Coordinates of C-alpha atoms and ligand atoms in Angstrom, one line a residue:
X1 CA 109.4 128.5 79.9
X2 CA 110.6 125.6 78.0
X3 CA 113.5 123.7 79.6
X4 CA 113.5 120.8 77.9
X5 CA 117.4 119.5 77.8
X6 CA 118.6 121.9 80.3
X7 CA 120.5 120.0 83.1
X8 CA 118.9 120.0 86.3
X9 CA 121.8 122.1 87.6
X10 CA 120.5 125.3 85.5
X11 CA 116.7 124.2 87.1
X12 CA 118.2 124.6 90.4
X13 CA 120.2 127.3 90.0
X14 CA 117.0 129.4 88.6
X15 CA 115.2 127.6 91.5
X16 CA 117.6 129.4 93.6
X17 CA 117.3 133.0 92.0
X18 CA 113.6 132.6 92.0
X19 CA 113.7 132.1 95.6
X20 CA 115.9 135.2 96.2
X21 CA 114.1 137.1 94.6
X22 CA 110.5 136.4 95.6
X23 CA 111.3 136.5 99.2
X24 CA 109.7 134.6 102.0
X25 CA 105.8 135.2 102.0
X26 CA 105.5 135.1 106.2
X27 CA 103.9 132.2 106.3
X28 CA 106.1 129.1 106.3
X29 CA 104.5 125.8 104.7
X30 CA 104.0 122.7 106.6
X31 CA 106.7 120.4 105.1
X32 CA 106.8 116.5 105.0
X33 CA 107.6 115.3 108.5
X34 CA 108.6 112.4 110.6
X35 CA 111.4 110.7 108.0
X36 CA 114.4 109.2 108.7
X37 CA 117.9 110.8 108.5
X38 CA 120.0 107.7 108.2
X39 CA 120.0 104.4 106.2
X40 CA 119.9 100.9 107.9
X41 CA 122.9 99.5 108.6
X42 CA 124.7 98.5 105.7
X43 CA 122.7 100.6 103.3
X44 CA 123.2 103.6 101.6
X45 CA 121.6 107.2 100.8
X46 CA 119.7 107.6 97.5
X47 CA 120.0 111.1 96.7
X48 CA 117.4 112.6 94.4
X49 CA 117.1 115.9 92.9
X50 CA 113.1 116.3 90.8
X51 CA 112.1 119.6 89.7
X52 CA 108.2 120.1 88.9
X53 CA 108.2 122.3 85.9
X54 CA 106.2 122.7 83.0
X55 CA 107.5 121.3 79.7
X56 CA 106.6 120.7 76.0
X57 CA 107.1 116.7 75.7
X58 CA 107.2 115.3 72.2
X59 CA 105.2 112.2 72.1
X60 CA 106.2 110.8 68.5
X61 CA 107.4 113.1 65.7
X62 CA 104.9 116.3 65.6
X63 CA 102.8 115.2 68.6
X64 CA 103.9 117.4 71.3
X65 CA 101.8 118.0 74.4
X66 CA 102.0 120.9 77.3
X67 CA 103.1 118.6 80.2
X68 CA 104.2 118.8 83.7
X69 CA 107.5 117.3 84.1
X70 CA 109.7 116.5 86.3
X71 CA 113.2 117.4 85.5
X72 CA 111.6 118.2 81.5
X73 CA 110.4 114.4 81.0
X74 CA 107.1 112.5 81.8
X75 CA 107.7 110.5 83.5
X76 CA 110.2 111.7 85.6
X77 CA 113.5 109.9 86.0
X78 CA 113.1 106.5 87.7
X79 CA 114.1 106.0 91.2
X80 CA 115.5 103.5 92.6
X81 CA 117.3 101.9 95.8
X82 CA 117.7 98.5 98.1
X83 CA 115.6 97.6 100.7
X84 CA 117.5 99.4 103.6
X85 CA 118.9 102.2 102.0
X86 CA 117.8 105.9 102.8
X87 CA 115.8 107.9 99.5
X88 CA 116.4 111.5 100.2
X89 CA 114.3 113.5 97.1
X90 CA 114.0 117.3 97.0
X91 CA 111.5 118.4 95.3
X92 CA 111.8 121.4 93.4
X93 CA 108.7 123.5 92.6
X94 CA 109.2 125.7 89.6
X95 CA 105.1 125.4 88.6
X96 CA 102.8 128.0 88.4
X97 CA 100.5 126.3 91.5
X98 CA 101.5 124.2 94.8
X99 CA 102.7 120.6 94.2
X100 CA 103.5 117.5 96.3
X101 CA 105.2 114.0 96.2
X102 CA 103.2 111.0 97.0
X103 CA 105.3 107.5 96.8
X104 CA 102.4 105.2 95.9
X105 CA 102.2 102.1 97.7
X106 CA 105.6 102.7 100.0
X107 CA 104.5 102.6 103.6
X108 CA 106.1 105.9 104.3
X109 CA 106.0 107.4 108.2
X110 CA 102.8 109.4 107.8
X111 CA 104.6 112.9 107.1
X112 CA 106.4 111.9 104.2
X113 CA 103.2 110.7 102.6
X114 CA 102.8 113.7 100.5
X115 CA 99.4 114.4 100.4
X116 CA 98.3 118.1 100.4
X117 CA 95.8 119.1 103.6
X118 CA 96.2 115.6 105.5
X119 CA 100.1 115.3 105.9
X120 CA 101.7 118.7 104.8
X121 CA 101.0 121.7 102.7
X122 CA 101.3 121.8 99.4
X123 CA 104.9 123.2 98.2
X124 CA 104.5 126.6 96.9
X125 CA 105.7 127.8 93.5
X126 CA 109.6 128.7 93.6
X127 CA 110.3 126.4 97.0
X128 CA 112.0 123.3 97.8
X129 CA 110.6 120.6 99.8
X130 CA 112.9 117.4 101.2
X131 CA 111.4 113.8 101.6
X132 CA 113.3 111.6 103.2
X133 CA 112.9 107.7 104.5
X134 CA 114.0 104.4 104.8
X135 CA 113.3 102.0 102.1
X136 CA 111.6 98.9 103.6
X137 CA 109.8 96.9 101.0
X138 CA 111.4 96.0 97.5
X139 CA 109.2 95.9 94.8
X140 CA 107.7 98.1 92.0
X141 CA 106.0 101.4 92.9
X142 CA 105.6 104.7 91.4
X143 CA 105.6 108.6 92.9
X144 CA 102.9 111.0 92.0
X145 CA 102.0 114.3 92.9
X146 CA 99.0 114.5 95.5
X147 CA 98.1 117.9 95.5
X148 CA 95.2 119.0 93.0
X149 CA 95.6 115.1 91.8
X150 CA 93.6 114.9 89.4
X151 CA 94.5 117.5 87.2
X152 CA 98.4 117.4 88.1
X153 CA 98.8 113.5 87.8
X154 CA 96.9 114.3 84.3
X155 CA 99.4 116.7 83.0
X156 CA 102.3 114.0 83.6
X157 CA 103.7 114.8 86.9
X158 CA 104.6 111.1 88.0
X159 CA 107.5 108.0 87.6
X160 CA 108.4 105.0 88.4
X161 CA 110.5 104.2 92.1
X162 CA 111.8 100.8 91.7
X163 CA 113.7 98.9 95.5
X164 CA 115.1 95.9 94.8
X165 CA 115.7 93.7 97.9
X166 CA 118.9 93.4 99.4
X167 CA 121.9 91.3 98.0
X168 CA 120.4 90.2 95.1
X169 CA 121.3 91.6 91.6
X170 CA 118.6 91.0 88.7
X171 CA 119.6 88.2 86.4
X172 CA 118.7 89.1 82.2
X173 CA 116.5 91.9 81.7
X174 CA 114.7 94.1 83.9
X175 CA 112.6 96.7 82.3
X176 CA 109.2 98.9 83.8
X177 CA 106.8 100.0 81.3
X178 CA 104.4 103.0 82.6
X179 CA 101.5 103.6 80.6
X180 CA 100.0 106.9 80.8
X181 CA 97.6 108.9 79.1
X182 CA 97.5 112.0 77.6
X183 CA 93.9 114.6 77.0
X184 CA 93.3 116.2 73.6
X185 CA 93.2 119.7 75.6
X186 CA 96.9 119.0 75.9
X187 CA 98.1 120.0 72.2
X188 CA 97.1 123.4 72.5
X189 CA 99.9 125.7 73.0
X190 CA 97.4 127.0 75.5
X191 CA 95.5 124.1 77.1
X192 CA 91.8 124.7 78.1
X193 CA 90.8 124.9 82.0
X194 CA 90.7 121.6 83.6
X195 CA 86.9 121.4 83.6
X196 CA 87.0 121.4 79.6
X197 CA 85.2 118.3 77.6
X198 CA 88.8 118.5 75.8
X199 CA 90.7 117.7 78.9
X200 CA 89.3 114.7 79.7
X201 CA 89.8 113.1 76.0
X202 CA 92.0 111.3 76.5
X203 CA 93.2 110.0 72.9
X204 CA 97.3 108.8 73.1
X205 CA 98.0 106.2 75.7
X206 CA 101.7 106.7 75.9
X207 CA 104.4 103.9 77.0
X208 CA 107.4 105.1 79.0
X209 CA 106.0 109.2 77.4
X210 CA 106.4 107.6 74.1
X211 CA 103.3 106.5 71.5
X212 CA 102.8 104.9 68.0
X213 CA 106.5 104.1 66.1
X214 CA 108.2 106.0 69.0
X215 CA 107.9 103.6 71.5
X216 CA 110.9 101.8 72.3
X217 CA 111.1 98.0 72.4
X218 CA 112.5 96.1 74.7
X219 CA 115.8 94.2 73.6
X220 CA 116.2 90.9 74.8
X221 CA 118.4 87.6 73.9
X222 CA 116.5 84.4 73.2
X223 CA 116.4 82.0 76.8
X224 CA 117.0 85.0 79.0
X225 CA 115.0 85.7 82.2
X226 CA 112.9 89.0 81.8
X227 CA 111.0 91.1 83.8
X228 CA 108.6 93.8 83.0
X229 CA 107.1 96.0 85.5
X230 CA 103.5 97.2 84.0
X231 CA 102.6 100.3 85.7
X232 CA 99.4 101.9 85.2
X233 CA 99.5 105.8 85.4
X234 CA 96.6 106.6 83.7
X235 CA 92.6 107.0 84.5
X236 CA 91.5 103.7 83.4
X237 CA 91.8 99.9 83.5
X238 CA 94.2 98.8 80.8
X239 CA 93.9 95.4 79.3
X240 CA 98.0 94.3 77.8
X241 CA 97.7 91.2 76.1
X242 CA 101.1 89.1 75.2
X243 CA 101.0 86.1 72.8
X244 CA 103.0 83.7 74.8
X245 CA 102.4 82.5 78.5
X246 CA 103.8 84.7 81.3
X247 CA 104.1 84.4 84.9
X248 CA 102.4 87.0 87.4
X249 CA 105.7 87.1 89.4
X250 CA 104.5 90.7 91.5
X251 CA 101.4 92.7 92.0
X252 CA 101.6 96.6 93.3
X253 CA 105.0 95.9 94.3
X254 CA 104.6 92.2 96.0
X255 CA 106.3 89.3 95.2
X256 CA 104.0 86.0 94.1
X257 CA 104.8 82.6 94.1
X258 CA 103.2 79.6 92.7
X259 CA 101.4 81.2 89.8
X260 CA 100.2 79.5 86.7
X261 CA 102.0 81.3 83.7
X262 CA 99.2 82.8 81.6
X263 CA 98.2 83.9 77.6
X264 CA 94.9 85.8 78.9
X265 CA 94.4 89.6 79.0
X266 CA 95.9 91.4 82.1
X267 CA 94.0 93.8 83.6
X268 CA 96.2 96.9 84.7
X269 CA 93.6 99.3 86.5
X270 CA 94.4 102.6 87.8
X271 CA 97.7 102.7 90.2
X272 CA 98.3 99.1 89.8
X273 CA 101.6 97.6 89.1
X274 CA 102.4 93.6 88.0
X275 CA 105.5 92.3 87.4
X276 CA 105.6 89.6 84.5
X277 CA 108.4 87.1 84.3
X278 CA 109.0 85.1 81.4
X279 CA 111.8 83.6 79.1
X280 CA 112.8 85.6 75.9
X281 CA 111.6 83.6 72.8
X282 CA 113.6 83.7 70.1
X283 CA 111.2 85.7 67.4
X284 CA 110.1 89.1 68.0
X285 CA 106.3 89.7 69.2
X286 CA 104.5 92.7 71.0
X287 CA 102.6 93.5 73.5
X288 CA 99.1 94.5 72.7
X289 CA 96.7 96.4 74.7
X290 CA 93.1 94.8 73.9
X291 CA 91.2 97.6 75.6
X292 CA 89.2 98.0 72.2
X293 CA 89.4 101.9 72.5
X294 CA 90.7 104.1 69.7
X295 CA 94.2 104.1 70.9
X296 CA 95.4 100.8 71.0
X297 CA 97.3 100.5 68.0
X298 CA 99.1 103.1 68.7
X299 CA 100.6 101.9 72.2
X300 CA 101.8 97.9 71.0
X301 CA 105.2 97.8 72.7
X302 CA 107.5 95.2 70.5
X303 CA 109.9 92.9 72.2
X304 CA 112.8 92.5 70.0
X305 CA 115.1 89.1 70.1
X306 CA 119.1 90.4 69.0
X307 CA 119.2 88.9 65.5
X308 CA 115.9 87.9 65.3
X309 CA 114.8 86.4 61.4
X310 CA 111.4 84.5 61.0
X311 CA 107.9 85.7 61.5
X312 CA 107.0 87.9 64.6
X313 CA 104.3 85.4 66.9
X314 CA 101.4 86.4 66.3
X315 CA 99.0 87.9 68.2
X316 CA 96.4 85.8 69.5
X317 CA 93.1 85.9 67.5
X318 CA 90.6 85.5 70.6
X319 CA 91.5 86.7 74.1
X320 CA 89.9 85.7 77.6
X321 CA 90.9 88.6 80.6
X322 CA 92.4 87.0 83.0
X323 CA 90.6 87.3 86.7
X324 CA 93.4 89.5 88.7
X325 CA 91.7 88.4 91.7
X326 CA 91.4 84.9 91.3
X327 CA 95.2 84.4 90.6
X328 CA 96.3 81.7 92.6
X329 CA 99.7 82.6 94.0
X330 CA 100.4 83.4 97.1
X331 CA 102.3 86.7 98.5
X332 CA 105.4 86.4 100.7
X333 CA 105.2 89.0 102.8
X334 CA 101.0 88.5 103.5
X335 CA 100.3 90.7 106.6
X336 CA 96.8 88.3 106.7
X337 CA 97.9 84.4 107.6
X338 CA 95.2 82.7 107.2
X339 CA 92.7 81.6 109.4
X340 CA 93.6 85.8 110.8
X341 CA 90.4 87.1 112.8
X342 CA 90.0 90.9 112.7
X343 CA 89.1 92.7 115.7
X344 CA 87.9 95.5 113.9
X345 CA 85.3 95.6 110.3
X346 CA 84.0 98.0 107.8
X347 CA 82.3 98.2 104.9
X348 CA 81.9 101.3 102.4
X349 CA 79.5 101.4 100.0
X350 CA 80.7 103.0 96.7
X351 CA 78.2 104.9 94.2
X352 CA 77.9 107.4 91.8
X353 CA 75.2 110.4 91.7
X354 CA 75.0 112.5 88.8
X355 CA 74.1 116.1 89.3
X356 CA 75.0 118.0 86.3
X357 CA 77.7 120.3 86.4
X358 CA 77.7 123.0 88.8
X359 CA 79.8 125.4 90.3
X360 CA 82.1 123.4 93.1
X361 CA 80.9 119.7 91.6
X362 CA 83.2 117.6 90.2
X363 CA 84.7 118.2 87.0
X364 CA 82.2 115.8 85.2
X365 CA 79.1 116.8 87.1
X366 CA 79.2 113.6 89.2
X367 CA 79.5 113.0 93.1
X368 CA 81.5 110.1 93.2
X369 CA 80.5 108.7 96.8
X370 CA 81.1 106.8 99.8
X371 CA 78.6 105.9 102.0
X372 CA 76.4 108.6 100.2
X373 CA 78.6 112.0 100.7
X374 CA 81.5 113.1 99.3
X375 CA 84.9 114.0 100.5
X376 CA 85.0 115.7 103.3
X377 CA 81.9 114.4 104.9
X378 CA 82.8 110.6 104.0
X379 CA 82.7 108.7 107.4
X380 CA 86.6 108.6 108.8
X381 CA 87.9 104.7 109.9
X382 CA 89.0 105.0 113.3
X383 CA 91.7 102.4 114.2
X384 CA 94.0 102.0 117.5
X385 CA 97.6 100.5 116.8
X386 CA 97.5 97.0 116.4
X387 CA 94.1 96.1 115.1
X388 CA 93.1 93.6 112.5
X389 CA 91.6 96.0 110.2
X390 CA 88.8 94.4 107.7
X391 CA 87.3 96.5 105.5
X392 CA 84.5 95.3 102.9
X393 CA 84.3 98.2 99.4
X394 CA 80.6 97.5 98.3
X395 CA 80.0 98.5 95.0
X396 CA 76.6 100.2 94.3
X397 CA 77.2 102.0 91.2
X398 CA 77.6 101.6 87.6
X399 CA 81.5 102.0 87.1
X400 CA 84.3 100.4 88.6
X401 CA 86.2 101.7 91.3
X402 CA 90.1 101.3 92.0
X403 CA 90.3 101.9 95.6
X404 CA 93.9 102.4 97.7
X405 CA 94.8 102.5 101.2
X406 CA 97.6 104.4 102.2
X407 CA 100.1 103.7 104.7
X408 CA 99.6 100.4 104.7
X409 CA 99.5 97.3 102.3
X410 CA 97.0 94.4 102.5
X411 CA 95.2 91.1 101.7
X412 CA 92.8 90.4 99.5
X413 CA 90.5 88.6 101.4
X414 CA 87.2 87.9 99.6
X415 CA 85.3 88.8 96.8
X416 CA 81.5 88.9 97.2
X417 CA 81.6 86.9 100.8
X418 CA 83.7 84.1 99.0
X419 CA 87.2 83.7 100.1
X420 CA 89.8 83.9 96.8
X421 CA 91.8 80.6 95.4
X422 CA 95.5 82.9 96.8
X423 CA 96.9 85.1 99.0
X424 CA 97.4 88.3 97.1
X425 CA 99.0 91.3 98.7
X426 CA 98.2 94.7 97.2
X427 CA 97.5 98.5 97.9
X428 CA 95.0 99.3 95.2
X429 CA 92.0 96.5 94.7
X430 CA 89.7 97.0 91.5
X431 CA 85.8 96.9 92.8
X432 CA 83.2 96.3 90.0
X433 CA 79.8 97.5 90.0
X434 CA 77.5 95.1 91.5
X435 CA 80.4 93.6 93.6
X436 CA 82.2 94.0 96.6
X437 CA 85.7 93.4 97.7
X438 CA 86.7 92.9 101.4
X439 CA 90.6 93.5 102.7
X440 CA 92.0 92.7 105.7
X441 CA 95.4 94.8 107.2
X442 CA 97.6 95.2 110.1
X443 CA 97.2 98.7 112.0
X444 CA 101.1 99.3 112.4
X445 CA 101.7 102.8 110.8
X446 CA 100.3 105.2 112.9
X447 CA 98.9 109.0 111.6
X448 CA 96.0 109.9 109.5
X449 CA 95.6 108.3 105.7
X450 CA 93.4 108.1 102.8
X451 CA 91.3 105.9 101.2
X452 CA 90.2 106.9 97.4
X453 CA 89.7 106.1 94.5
X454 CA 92.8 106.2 92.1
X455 CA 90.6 107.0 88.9
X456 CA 91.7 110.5 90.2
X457 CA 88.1 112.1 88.6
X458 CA 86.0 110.3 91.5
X459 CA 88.8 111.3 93.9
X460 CA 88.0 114.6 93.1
X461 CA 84.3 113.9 92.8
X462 CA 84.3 112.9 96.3
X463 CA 85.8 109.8 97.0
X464 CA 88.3 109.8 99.1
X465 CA 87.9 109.1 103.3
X466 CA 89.9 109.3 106.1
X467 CA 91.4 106.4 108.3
X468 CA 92.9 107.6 111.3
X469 CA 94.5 106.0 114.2
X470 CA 93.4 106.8 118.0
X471 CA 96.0 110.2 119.1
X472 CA 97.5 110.7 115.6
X473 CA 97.8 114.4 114.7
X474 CA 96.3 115.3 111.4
X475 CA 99.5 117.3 110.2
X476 CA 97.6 119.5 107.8
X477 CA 94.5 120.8 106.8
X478 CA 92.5 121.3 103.4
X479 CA 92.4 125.1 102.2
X480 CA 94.3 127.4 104.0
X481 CA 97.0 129.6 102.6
X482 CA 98.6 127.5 100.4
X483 CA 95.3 126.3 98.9
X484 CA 95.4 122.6 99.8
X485 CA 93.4 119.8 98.1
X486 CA 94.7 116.6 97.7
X487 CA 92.8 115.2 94.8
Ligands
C2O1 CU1 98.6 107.0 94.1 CU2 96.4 108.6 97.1 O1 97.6 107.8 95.7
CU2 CU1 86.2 105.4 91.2

């Protein structure tokens, strides 16, 4: 099956035979749950339409990879909407296994939270599912498929959902940039089984599904405002280096004030989204990733000036990394004023075991831990509406660990005991080994969520943990007839 540039009425019309033809199993699937039907006042609905389906995906000229698309590209088409506004996205499912749509970072009612065995099963082949809620936070996020995560996000089955706050229109240019990355195993006309060495090479790092000379720059006119949106896709921390100053004006999806403008490194770890700000220069320049693997030349995105002459700025010759952490801006809508007491504490402590590979172990032979089992047997947070949720990540092992809350977004409160120089607001906090991290949240979304890591291999090694909230249902469970695992 290769679709690529049919129109996404043909998709759903062969959606539609499919399903006539394959009938209805007996069974019916446990669909997302719980949304809304109607935008806020004065908002509107955002109607989507993304079909899963496999696709060759031309990364540059004769580098073509066997993807999982939605609608025939990876990413998938961008969505976006206003604060207030309804999203209403059916999800088509014309892959060969079950699928699901995660919004990352959106604090969805728990049943449109997408994830396979905890809020709904996963959609089966040839079947439509409907999410549908109100948009309440504007910012930059991203959707994702949470059922057999690490292998589908992998494949390319993920884009950007953009929600820009009401009334206000953005001023010069306004632009997201996903990086992703792409596995060796992928240019076979018949990739290997997930578990392959192969699969998790991961050579191109690709910019909006683009790499090398194919990536598009970004056109801009000298003195105008401009915004980038850096999303990270992929499996690892991403260091993008620009050679002039730029603001941190966002991080996973929350605005930031009172920022220094910066020349150092940013770190982009798995998940994470920040929004830069800056004024367009009048020369041409690029943005680098510094990661010092393999691929970074291959991934430099160039910002172009309309009628640019004179030398490009150069790249700088040393770079520090800038501390994400120790950014001092603060976030306006911090759930954690300070001086905020919780009622309520944890701490999990994150390590890594390895085991060599054996049947049922993770795909690398490691148990990626929390408290010293893996997924299911992590310990679940138990929370009644209305705590003041802390929760300290101690890092024991030897890699980092990019660790995300759903439902809910927080504070960063502390790193290592020692309280941080702003008030950052995010949904996924990098934890380094030998360190620990400690966040503090409101309990205001009831059901049941995760808590994982989002390098989606130690999800599926084993860490991922439950928080649930006292008299929430858990809407779904792992296994079962349509074969649910979420990572
Ligand atoms: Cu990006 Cu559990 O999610
Ligand atoms: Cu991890």
């Amino acid at each position: 099956m290769r679709p690529t540039g049919l129109g996404i009425a043909v998709l759903a019309a062969w959606l539609a035979l499919a399903v006539a033809a394959c009938g209805n199993q007996g069974i019916a699937p446990i669909g997302p749950s719980g949304g809304q039907a109607t935008p806020a006042p004065g908002g509107v609905v955002r109607d989507y339409d993304l079909v899963a389906v496999p696709a060759v995906v031309e990364l540059k000229p004769g580098l073509k990879v066997q993807a999982w698309t939605y609608n025939g590209t990876s990413p998938g088409p961008q969505l976006t909407g206003v604060v207030g506004d309804l999203l209403v996205v059916r999800l088509h499912n014309l892959l060969p296994v079950g699928t699901t749509l995660h919004f990352h970072g959106l604090d969805v009612p728990n049943g449109e939270d997408g994830v396979a065995g905890i809020t709904q099963d996963a959609v089966p082949p040839n079947t439509t599912a409907t999410y549908s809620f109100r948009l309440t936070q504007a910012g930059t996020y991203w959707y994702h498929s949470h059922q057999d995560s690490s292998v589908q996000v992998d494949r390319g089955l993920y884009g950007a959902l953009i929600v820009r706050p009401r009334g206000s229109s953005p001023a010069g240019v306004d632009q997201v940039l996903i990086y992703g990355d792409w596995s060796l195993g992928l240019e076979a006309a018949t990739p290997p089984a997930p578990s392959d060495v192969l699969m998790r090479s991961y050579v191109t790092t690709s910019v909006n599904g683009l790499t090398g000379d194919a990536i598009r720059p970004v056109a801009v006119t000298a003195g105008q405002p401009v915004r980038l949106r850096l999303i990270n896709t992929g499996h690892t921390i991403r260091y993008l280096q620009f050679p002039l100053p730029v603001t941190i004006a966002a991080m996973d999806g929350h605005e930031l004030s009172g920022g220094p403008p910066t020349t150092e490194a940013i770190p982009l770890g798995p998940a994470e989204r920040v929004d830069v700000t800056f004024t367009a220069p009048s020369s041409a320049f690029s943005i680098q990733l510094v990661d010092g693997f393999l691929p970074d030349a291959y991934a430099a995105v160039p910002v172009q000036p309309a009628g640019a002459t004179g030398p490009a700025i150069p790249a700088p010759a040393n770079h520090g990394v800038l501390d994400l952490l120790a950014y001092p801006a603060r976030a306006a809508d911090n759930p954690w004023p300070d001086g905020t007491a919780p009622n309520k504490t944890f701490s999990m402590t994150l390590s890594e075991q390895a085991m060599g590979a054996m049947p049922g172990m993770a795909m690398d032979g490691v148990q990626y831990q929390i408290d010293g089992e893996v997924f299911p047997a992590t310990p679940t947070l138990h929370v009644t509406y209305g705590d003041r949720v802390e929760i300290t990540f101690v890092n024991r092992g030897s890699l980092v660990h990019s660790m995300h809350l759903h439902g809910h977004f927080f504070r960063v409160l502390a790193r290592d005991a020692l309280p941080l120089p702003g008030a950052l607001v995010k949904d996924t906090v990098e934890v380094a080994p030998g360190h620990s991290v400690t966040i503090g949240f409101l309990a205001d979304n009831p059901g049941v969520w995760m808590i994982h890591c989002h390098q989606l291999i130690h999800a599926a090694g084993g860490m991922m943990a439950l928080l649930a909230y006292d008299g929430a249902p858990r809407l779904a469970q792992l296994g079962g007839a349509f074969g649910n695992s979420p990572d």
